[in-house]
C-alpha positions as protocol buffer text, in pm:
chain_id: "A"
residue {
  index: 1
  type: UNK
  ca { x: 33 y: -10 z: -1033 }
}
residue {
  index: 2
  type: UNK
  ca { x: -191 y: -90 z: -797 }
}
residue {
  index: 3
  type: UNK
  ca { x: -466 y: 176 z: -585 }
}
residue {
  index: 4
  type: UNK
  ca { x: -642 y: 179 z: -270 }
}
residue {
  index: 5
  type: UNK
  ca { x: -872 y: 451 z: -146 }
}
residue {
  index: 6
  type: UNK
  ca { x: -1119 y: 447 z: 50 }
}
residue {
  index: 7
  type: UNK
  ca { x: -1471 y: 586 z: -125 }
}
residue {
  index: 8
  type: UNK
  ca { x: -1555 y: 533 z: -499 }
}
residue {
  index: 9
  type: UNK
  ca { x: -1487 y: 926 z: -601 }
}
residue {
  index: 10
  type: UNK
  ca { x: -1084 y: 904 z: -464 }
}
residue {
  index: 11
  type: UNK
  ca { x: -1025 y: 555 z: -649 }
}
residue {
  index: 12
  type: UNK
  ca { x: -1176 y: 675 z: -999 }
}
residue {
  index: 13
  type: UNK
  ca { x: -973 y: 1035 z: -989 }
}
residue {
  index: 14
  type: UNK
  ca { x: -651 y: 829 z: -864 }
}
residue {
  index: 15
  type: UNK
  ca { x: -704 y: 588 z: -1191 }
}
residue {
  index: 16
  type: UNK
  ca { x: -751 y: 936 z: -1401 }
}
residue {
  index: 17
  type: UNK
  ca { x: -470 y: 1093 z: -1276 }
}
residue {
  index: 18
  type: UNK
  ca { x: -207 y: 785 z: -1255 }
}
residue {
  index: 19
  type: UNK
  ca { x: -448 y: 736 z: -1634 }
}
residue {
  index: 20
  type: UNK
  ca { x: -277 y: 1100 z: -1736 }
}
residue {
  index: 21
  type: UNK
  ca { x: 125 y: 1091 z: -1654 }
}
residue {
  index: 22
  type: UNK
  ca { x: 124 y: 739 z: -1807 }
}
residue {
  index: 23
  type: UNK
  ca { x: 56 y: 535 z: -1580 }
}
residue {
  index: 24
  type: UNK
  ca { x: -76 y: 185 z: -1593 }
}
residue {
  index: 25
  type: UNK
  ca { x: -277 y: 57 z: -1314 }
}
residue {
  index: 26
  type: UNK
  ca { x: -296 y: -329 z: -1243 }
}
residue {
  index: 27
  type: UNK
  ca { x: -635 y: -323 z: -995 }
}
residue {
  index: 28
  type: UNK
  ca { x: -750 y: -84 z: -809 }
}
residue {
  index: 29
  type: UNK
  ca { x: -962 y: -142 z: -497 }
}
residue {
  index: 30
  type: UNK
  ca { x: -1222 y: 32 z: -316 }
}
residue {
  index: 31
  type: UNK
  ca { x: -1199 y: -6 z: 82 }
}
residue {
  index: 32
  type: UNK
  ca { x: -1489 y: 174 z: 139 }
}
residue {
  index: 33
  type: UNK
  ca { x: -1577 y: 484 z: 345 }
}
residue {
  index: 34
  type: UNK
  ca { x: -1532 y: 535 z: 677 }
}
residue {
  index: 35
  type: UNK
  ca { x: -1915 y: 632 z: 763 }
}
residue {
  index: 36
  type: UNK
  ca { x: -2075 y: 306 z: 731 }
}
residue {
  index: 37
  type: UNK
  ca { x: -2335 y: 319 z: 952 }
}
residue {
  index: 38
  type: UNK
  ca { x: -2245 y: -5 z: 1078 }
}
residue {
  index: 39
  type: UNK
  ca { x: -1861 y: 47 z: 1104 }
}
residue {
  index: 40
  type: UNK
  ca { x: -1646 y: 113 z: 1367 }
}
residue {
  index: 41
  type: UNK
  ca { x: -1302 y: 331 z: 1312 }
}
residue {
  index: 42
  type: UNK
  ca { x: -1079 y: 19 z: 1283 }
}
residue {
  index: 43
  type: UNK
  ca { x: -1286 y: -132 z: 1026 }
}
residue {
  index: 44
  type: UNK
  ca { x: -1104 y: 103 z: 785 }
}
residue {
  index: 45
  type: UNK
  ca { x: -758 y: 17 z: 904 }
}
residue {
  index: 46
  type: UNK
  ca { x: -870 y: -397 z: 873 }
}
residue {
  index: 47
  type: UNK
  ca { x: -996 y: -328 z: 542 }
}
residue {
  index: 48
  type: UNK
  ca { x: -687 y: -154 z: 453 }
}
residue {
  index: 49
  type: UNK
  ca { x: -433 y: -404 z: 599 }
}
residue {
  index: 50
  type: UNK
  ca { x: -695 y: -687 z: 419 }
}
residue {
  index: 51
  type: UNK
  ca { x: -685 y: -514 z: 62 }
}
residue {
  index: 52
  type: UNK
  ca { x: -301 y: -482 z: 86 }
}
residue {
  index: 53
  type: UNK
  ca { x: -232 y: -838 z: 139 }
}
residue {
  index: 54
  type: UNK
  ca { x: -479 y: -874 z: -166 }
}
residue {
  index: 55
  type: UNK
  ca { x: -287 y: -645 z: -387 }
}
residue {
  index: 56
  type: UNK
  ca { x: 40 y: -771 z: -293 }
}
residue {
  index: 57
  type: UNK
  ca { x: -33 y: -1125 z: -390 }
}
residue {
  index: 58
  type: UNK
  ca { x: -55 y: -970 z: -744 }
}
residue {
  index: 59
  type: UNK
  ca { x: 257 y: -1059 z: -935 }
}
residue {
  index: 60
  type: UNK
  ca { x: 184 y: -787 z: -1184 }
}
residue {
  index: 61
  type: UNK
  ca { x: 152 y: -531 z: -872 }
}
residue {
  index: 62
  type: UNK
  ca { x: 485 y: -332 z: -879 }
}
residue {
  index: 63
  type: UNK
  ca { x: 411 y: -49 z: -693 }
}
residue {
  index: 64
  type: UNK
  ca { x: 89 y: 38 z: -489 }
}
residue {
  index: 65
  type: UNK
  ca { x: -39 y: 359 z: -440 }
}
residue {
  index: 66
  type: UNK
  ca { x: -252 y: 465 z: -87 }
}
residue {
  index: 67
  type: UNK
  ca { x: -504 y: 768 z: -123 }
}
residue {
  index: 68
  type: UNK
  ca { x: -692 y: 735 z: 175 }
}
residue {
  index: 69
  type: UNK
  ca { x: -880 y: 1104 z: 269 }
}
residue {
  index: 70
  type: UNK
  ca { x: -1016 y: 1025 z: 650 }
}
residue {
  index: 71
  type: UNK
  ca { x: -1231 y: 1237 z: 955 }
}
residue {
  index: 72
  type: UNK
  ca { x: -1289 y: 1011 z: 1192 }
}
residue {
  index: 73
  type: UNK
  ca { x: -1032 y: 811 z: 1186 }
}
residue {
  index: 74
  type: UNK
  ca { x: -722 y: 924 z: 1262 }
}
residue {
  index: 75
  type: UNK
  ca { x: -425 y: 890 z: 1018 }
}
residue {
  index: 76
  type: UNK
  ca { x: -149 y: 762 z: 1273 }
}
residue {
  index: 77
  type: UNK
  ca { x: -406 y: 461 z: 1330 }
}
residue {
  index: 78
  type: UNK
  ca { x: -420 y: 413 z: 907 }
}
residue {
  index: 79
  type: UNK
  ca { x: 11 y: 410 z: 898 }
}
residue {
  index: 80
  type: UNK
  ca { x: -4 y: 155 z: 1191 }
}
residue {
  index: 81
  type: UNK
  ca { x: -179 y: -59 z: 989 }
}
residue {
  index: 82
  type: UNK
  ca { x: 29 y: -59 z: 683 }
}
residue {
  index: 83
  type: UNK
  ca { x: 361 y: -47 z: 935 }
}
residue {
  index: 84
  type: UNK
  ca { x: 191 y: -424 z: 1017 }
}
residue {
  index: 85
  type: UNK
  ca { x: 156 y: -529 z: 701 }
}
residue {
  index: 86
  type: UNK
  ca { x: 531 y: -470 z: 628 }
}
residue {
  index: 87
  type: UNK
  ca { x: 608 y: -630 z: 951 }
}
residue {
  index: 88
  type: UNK
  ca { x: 405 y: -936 z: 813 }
}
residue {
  index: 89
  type: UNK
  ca { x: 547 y: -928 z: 456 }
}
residue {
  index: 90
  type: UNK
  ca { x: 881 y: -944 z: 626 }
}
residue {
  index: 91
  type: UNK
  ca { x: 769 y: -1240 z: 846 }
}
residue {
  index: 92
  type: UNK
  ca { x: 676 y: -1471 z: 488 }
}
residue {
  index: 93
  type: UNK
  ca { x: 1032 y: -1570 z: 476 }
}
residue {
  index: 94
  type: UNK
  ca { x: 973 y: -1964 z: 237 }
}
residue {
  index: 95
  type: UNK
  ca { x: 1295 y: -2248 z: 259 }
}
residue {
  index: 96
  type: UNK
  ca { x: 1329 y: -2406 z: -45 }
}
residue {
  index: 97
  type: UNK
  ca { x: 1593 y: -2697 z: 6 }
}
residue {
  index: 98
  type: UNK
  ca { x: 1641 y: -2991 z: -226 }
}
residue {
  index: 99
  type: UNK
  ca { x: 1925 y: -3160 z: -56 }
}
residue {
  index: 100
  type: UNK
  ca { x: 1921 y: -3149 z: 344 }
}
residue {
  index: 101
  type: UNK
  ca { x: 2252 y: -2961 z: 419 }
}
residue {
  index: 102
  type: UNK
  ca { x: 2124 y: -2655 z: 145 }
}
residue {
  index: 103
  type: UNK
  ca { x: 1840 y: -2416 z: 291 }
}
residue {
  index: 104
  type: UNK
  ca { x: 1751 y: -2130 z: 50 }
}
residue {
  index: 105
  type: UNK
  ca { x: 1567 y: -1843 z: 217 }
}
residue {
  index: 106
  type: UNK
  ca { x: 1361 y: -1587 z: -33 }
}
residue {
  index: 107
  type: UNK
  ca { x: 1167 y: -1278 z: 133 }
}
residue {
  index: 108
  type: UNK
  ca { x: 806 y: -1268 z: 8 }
}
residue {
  index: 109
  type: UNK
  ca { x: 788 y: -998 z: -256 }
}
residue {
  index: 110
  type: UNK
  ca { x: 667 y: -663 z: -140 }
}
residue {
  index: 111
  type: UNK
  ca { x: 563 y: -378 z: -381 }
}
residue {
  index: 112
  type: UNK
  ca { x: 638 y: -61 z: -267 }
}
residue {
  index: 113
  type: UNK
  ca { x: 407 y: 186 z: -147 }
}
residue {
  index: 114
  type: UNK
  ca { x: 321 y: 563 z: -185 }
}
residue {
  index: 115
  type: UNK
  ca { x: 117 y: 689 z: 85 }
}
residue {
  index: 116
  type: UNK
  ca { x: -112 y: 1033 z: 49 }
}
residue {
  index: 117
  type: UNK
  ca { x: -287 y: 1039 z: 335 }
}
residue {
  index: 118
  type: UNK
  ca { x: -510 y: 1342 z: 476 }
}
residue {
  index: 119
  type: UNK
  ca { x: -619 y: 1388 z: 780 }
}
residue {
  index: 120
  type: UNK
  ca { x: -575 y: 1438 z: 1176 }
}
residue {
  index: 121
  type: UNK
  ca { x: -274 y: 1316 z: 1332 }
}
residue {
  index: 122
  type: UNK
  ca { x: -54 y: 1341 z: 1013 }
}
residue {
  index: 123
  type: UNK
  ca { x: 284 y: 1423 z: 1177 }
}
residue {
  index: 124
  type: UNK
  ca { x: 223 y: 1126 z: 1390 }
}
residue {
  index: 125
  type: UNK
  ca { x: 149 y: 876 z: 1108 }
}
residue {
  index: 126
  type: UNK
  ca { x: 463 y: 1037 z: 875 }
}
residue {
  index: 127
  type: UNK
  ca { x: 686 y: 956 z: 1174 }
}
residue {
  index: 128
  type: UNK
  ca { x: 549 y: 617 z: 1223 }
}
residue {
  index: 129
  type: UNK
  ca { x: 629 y: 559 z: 854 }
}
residue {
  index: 130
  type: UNK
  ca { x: 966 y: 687 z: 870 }
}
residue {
  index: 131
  type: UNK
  ca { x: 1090 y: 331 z: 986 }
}
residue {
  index: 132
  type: UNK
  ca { x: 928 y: 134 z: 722 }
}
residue {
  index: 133
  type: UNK
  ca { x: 981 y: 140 z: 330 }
}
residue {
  index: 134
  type: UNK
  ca { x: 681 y: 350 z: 282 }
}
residue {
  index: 135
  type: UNK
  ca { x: 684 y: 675 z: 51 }
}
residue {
  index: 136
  type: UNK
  ca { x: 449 y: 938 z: 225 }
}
residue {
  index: 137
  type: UNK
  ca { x: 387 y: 1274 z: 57 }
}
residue {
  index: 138
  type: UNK
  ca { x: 65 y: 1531 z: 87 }
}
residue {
  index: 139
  type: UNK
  ca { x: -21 y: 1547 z: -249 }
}
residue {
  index: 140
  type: UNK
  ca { x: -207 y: 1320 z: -491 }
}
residue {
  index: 141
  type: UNK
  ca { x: -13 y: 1473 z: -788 }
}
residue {
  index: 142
  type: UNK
  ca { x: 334 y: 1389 z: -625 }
}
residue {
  index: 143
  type: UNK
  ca { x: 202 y: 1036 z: -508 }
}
residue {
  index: 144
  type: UNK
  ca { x: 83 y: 978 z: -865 }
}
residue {
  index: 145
  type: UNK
  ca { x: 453 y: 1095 z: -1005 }
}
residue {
  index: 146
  type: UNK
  ca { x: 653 y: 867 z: -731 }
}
residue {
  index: 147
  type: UNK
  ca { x: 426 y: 566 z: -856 }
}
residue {
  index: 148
  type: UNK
  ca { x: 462 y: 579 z: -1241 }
}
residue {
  index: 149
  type: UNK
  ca { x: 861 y: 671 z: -1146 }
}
residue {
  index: 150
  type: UNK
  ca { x: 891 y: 330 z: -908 }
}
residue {
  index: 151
  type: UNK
  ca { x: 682 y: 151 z: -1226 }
}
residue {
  index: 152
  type: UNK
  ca { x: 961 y: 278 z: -1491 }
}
residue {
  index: 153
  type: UNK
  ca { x: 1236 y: 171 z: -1261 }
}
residue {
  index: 154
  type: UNK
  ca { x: 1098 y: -186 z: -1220 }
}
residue {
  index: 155
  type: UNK
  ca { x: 1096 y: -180 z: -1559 }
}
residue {
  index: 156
  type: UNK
  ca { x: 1415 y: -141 z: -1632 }
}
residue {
  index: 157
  type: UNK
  ca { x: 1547 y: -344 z: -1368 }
}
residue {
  index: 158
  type: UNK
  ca { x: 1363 y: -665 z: -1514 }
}
């Protein structure tokens, strides 16, 4: 399992909680708050779309879990961010060939993703979601119970 949030305080209580139902987290990373005094609003949503490309490179990563709490910016900006980085993932298509006439095509491996976020604009960002393989739900609990679930599953499909 892997965790983003953005501020120190919602990382460490997403590593108790996911800690609690049995969950085993991977890495976690902090993005960092959105009121840097020397930030603008997008910085969030670059370090977001920067720390999932991180996380994803992690073969151990099965399933990542987003607990981003936000007030300035707004949380259909945040799920256009992570809509691009599925758009990307989907985009790392590698040939392997070892004869000319045989071309092998394998989709980079994406973990899959449970998004809590809260803040303005949340019917937006939800719908903007919908089209992408993204879990969204309101509450940390639930996010934390989807996770370790998706973990489990992995599990047993390896």
């Amino acid at each position: 399992i892997g965790v983003i949030g953005n501020g120190a305080g919602i990382v460490m209580t997403s590593l108790d909680v996911v800690n609690r139902v049995g969950g085993k987290p991977a890495n976690f990373l902090n993005i960092g708050s959105e009121t840097h005094y020397d930030s603008l609003p997008e910085t969030l949503c670059e370090r977001l779309e920067s720390g999932l490309e991180a996380i994803a490179q992690n073969k151990q990563v099965k399933v990542v879990l987003i607990n981003l709490v936000t007030g300035t910016v707004p949380c259909d900006q945040i799920a256009a961010s992570i809509a691009q980085f599925f758009q990307r993932q989907s985009r790392n298509v590698r040939s392997i060939s070892d004869r000319q006439e045989v071309v092998v095509s394998r989709v980079a491996r994406t973990p899959q993703l449970v998004v809590r976020l809260v803040g303005s604009r949340m019917v937006e960002a939800k719908e903007r979601l919908s089209t992408t393989q993204a879990i969204v739900v309101d509450d940390l609990d639930t996010a934390v119970s989807k996770v370790v679930s998706f973990t489990k599953q992995s599990k047993k499909l390896t």
